[in-house]
CSV table of C-alpha atoms in Angstrom, one decimal:
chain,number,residue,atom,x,y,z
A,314,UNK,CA,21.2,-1.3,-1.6
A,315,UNK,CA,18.9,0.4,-4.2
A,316,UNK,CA,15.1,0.6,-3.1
A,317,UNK,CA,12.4,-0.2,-5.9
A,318,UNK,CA,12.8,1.8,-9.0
A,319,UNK,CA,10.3,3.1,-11.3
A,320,UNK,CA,9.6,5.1,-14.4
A,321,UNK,CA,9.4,7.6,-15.3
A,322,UNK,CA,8.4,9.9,-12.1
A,323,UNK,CA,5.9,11.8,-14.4
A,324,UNK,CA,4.1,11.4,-17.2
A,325,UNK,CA,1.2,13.5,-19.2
A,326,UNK,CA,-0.9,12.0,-21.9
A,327,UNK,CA,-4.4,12.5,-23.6
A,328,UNK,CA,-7.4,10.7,-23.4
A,329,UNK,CA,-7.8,7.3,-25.9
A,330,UNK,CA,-3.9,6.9,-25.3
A,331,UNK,CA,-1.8,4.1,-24.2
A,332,UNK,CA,0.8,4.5,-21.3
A,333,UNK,CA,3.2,1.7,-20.3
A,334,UNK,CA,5.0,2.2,-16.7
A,335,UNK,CA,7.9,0.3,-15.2
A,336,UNK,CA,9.1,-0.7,-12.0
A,337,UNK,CA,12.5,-2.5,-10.9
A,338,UNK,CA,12.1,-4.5,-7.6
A,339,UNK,CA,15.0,-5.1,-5.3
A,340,UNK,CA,17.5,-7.2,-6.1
A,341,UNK,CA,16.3,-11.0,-4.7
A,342,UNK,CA,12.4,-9.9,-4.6
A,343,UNK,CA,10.5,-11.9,-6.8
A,344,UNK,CA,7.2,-10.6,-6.3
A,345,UNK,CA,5.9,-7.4,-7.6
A,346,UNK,CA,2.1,-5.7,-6.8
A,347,UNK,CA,0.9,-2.6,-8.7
A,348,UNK,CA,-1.2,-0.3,-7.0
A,349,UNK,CA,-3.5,3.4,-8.2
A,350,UNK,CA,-3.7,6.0,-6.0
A,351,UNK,CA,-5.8,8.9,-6.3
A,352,UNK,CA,-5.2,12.5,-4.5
A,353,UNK,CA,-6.4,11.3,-0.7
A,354,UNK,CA,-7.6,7.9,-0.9
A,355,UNK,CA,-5.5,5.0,0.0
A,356,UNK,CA,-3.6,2.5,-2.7
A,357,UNK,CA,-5.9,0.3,-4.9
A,358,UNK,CA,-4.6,-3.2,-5.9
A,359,UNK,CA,-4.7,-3.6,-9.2
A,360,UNK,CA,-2.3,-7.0,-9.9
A,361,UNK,CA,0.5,-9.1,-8.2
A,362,UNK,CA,3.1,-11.2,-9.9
A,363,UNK,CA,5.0,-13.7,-8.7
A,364,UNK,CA,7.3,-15.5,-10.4
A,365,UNK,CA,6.4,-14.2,-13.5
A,366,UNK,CA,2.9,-15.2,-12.9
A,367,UNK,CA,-0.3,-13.3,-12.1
A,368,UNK,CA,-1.6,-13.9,-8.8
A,369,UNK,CA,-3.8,-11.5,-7.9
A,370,UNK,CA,-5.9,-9.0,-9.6
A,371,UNK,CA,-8.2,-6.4,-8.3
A,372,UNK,CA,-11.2,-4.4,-9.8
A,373,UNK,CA,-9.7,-2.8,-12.4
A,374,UNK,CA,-11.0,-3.2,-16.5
A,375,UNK,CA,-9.1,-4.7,-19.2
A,376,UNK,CA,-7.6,-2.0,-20.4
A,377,UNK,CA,-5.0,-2.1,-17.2
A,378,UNK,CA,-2.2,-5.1,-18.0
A,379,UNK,CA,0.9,-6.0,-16.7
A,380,UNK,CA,3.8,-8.7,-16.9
A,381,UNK,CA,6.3,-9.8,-15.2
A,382,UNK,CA,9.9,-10.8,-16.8
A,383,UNK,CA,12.6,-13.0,-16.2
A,384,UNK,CA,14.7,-10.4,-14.0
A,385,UNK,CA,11.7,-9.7,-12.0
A,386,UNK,CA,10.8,-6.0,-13.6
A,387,UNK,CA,7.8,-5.1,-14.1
A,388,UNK,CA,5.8,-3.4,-16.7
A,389,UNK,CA,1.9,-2.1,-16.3
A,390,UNK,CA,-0.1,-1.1,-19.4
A,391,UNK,CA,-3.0,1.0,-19.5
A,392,UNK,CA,-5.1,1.1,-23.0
A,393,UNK,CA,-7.5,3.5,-24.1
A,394,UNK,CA,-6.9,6.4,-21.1
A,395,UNK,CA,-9.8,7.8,-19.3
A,396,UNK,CA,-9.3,11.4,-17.6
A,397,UNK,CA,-10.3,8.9,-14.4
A,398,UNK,CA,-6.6,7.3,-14.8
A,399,UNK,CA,-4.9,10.5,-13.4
A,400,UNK,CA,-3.0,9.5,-10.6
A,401,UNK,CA,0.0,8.3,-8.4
A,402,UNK,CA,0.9,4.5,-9.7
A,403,UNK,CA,2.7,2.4,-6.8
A,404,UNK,CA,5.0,-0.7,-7.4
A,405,UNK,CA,5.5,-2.4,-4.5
A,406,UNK,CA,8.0,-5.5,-4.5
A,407,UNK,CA,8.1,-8.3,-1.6
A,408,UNK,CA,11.0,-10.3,-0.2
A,409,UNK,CA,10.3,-14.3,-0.7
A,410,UNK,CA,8.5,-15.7,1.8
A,411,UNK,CA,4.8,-18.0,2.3
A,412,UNK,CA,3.5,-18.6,-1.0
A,413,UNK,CA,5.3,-15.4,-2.5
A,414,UNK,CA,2.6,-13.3,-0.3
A,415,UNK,CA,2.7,-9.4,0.1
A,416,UNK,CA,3.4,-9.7,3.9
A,417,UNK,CA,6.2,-7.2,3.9
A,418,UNK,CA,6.1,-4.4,0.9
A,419,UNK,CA,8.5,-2.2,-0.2
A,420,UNK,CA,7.1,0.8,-2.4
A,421,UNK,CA,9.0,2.8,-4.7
A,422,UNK,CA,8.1,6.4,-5.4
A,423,UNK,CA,5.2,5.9,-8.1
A,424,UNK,CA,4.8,7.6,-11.4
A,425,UNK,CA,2.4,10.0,-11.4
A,426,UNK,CA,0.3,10.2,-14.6
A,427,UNK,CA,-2.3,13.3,-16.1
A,428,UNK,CA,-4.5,12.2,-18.7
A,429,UNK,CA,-5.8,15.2,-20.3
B,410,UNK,CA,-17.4,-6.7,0.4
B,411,UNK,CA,-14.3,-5.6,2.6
B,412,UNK,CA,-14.4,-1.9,4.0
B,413,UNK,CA,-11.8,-0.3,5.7
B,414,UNK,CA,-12.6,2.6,8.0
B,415,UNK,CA,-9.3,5.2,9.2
B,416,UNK,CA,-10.2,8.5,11.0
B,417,UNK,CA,-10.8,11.1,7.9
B,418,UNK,CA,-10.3,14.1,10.4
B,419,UNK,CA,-6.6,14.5,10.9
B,420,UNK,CA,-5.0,13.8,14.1
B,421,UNK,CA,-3.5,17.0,16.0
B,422,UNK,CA,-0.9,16.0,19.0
B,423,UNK,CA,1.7,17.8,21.2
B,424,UNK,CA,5.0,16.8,20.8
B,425,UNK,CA,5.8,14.2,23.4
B,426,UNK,CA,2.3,12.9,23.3
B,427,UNK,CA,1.2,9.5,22.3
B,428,UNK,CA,-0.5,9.4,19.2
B,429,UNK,CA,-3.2,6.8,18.3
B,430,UNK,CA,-4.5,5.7,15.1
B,431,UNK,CA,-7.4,3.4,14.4
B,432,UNK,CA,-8.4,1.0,12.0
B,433,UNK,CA,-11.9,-1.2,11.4
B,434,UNK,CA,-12.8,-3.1,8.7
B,435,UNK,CA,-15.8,-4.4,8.1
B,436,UNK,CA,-16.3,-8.0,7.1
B,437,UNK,CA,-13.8,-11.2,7.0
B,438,UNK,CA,-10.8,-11.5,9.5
B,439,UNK,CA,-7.7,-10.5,7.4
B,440,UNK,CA,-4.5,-13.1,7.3
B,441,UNK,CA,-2.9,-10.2,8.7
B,442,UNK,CA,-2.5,-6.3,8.9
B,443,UNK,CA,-0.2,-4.3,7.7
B,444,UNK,CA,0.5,-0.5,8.8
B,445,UNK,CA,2.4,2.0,6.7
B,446,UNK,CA,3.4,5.9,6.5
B,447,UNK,CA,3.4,8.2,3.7
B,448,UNK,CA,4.8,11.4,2.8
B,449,UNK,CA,3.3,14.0,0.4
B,450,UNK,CA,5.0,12.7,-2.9
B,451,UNK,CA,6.6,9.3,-1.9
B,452,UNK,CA,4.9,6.2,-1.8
B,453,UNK,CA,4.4,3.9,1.5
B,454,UNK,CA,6.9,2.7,3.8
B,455,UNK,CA,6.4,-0.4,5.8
B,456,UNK,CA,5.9,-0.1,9.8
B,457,UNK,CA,4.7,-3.1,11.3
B,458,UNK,CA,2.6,-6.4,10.7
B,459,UNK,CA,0.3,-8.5,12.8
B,460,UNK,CA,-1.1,-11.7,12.2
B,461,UNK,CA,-4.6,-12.4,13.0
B,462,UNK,CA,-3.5,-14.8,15.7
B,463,UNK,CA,-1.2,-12.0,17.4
B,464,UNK,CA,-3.0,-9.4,19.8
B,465,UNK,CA,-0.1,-7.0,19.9
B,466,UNK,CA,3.4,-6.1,18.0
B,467,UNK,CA,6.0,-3.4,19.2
B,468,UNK,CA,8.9,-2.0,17.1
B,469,UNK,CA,10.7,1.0,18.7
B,470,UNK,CA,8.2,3.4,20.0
B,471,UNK,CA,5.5,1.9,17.7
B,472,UNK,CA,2.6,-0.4,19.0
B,473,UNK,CA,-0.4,-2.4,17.0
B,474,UNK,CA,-3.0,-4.0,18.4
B,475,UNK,CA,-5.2,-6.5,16.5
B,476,UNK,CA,-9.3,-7.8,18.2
B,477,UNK,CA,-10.6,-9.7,15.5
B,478,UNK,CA,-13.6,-9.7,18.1
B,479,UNK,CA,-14.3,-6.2,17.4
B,480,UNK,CA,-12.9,-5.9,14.1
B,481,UNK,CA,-10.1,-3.3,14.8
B,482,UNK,CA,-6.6,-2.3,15.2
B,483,UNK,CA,-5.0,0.3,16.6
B,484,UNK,CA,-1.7,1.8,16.4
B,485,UNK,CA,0.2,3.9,18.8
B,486,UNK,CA,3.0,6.1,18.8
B,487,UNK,CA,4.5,7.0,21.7
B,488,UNK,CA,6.9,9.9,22.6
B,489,UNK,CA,5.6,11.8,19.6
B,490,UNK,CA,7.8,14.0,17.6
B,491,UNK,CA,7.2,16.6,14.8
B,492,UNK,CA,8.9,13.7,12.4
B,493,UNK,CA,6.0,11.7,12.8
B,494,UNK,CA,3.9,14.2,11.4
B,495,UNK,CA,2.5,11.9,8.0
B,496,UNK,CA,-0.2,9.9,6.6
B,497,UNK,CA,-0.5,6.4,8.0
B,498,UNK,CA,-2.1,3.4,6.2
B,499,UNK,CA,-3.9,0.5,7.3
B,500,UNK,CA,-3.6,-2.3,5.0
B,501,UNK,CA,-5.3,-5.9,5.3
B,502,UNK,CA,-4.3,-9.0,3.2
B,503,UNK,CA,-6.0,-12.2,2.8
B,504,UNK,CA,-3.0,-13.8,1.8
B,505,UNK,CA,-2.5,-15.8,-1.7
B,506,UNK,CA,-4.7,-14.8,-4.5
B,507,UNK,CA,-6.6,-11.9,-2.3
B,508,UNK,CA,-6.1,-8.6,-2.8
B,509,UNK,CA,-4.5,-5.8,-0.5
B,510,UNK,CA,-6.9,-3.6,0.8
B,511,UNK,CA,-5.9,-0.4,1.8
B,512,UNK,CA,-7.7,2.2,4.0
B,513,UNK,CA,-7.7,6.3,3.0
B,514,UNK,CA,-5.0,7.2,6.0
B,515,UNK,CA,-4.9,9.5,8.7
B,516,UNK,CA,-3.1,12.6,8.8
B,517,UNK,CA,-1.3,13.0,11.7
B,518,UNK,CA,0.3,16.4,12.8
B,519,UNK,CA,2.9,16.6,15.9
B,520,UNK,CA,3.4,20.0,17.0
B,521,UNK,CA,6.1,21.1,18.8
């Protein structure tokens, strides 16, 4: 069975662009987390869908958007890139469970994204 | 607001050895704890969860421990082997709306 997808695996932009990453969960997971991480710090939560709702957003600004669709994919936005976006993006995807919770995630390999 | 403390200094073990990792936090009893490992490159893989009503959980030659009284977990590897050489997360979930909260990992290298 295929693990979580996403893409692409690298990416390089400028600063003031816009950058959309996309993640495919496995087949029967309907919930989908995005995470940042930066060289030797841990992943920061930055949204959960469910369902095709949000359910959980961290600390991140406006500029960092996401949706869910109908086929459970996943797409993150970022707007107006600072140089402090560089890093490893994580989608994680969850089997169904309580309350669509993130009990159990599966990461896929990230994209990893230099703003320049 | 929620702080999650993991041993910065890498962990250096024989091969054979039982390694053990720790994990605090600093504020609210999670729903439950999550551990994970990570290569250079690849993104987490799920190990083991405990709920915050379970004191211990074994998969294999893996073993967590949760005190809520003391606001840690640990986890153990036992029988070491140079395949277990990787980062390892500790992650703590409210549940629902909450956010994850991961902590910065330890390194741990098994030598042979």
């Amino acid at each position: 069975d295929a693990g979580v997808t996403q893409s692409p695996t690298h990416l390089i932009k400028t600063r003031g662009q816009q950058v959309t990453l996309r993640c495919s969960p496995i087949s029967g997971h309907k919930s989908v987390s995005w995470y940042q991480q930066v060289l030797g710090q841990g992943p920061q939560f930055i949204f959960q869908y469910y369902e095709k709702e949000e359910r959980g957003r961290g600390n991140f600004p406006d500029r960092f958007s996401a949706r869910q669709f109908p086929n459970y994919s996943s797409e993150l936005n970022v707007n107006a890139l600072l140089l402090g976006d560089s890093a490893l993006y994580l989608c994680a995807s969850s089997p169904p469970g309580l309350a669509g919770g993130r009990e159990t995630q599966y990461f896929g390999p990230g994209t990893r994204l230099l703003v320049l | 607001s929620q702080k999650i403390e993991q041993n910065s200094e890498a962990l250096n073990i024989q091969e054979g050895k039982t390694a053990t990792l720790t994990c605090n936090y600093t504020n609210y009893s999670p729903a439950y704890l999550q551990w994970y490992r990570q290569d250079p490159g690849r993104g987490p893989v799920f190990l083991l969860l405990i709920r915050e009503n379970e004191k211990e959980k074994r998969k294999e030659r893996l073993k967590v421990t949760f005190d809520t009284t003391l606001k840690q977990s640990l986890f153990h590897i036992t029988a070491s082997q140079p395949a277990d050489s990787a980062t390892y997360l500790c992650a703590l979930d409210r549940g629902g709306g909450f956010k994850t909260i991961f902590g910065a990992g330890t390194r741990l290298f098994v030598k042979a």
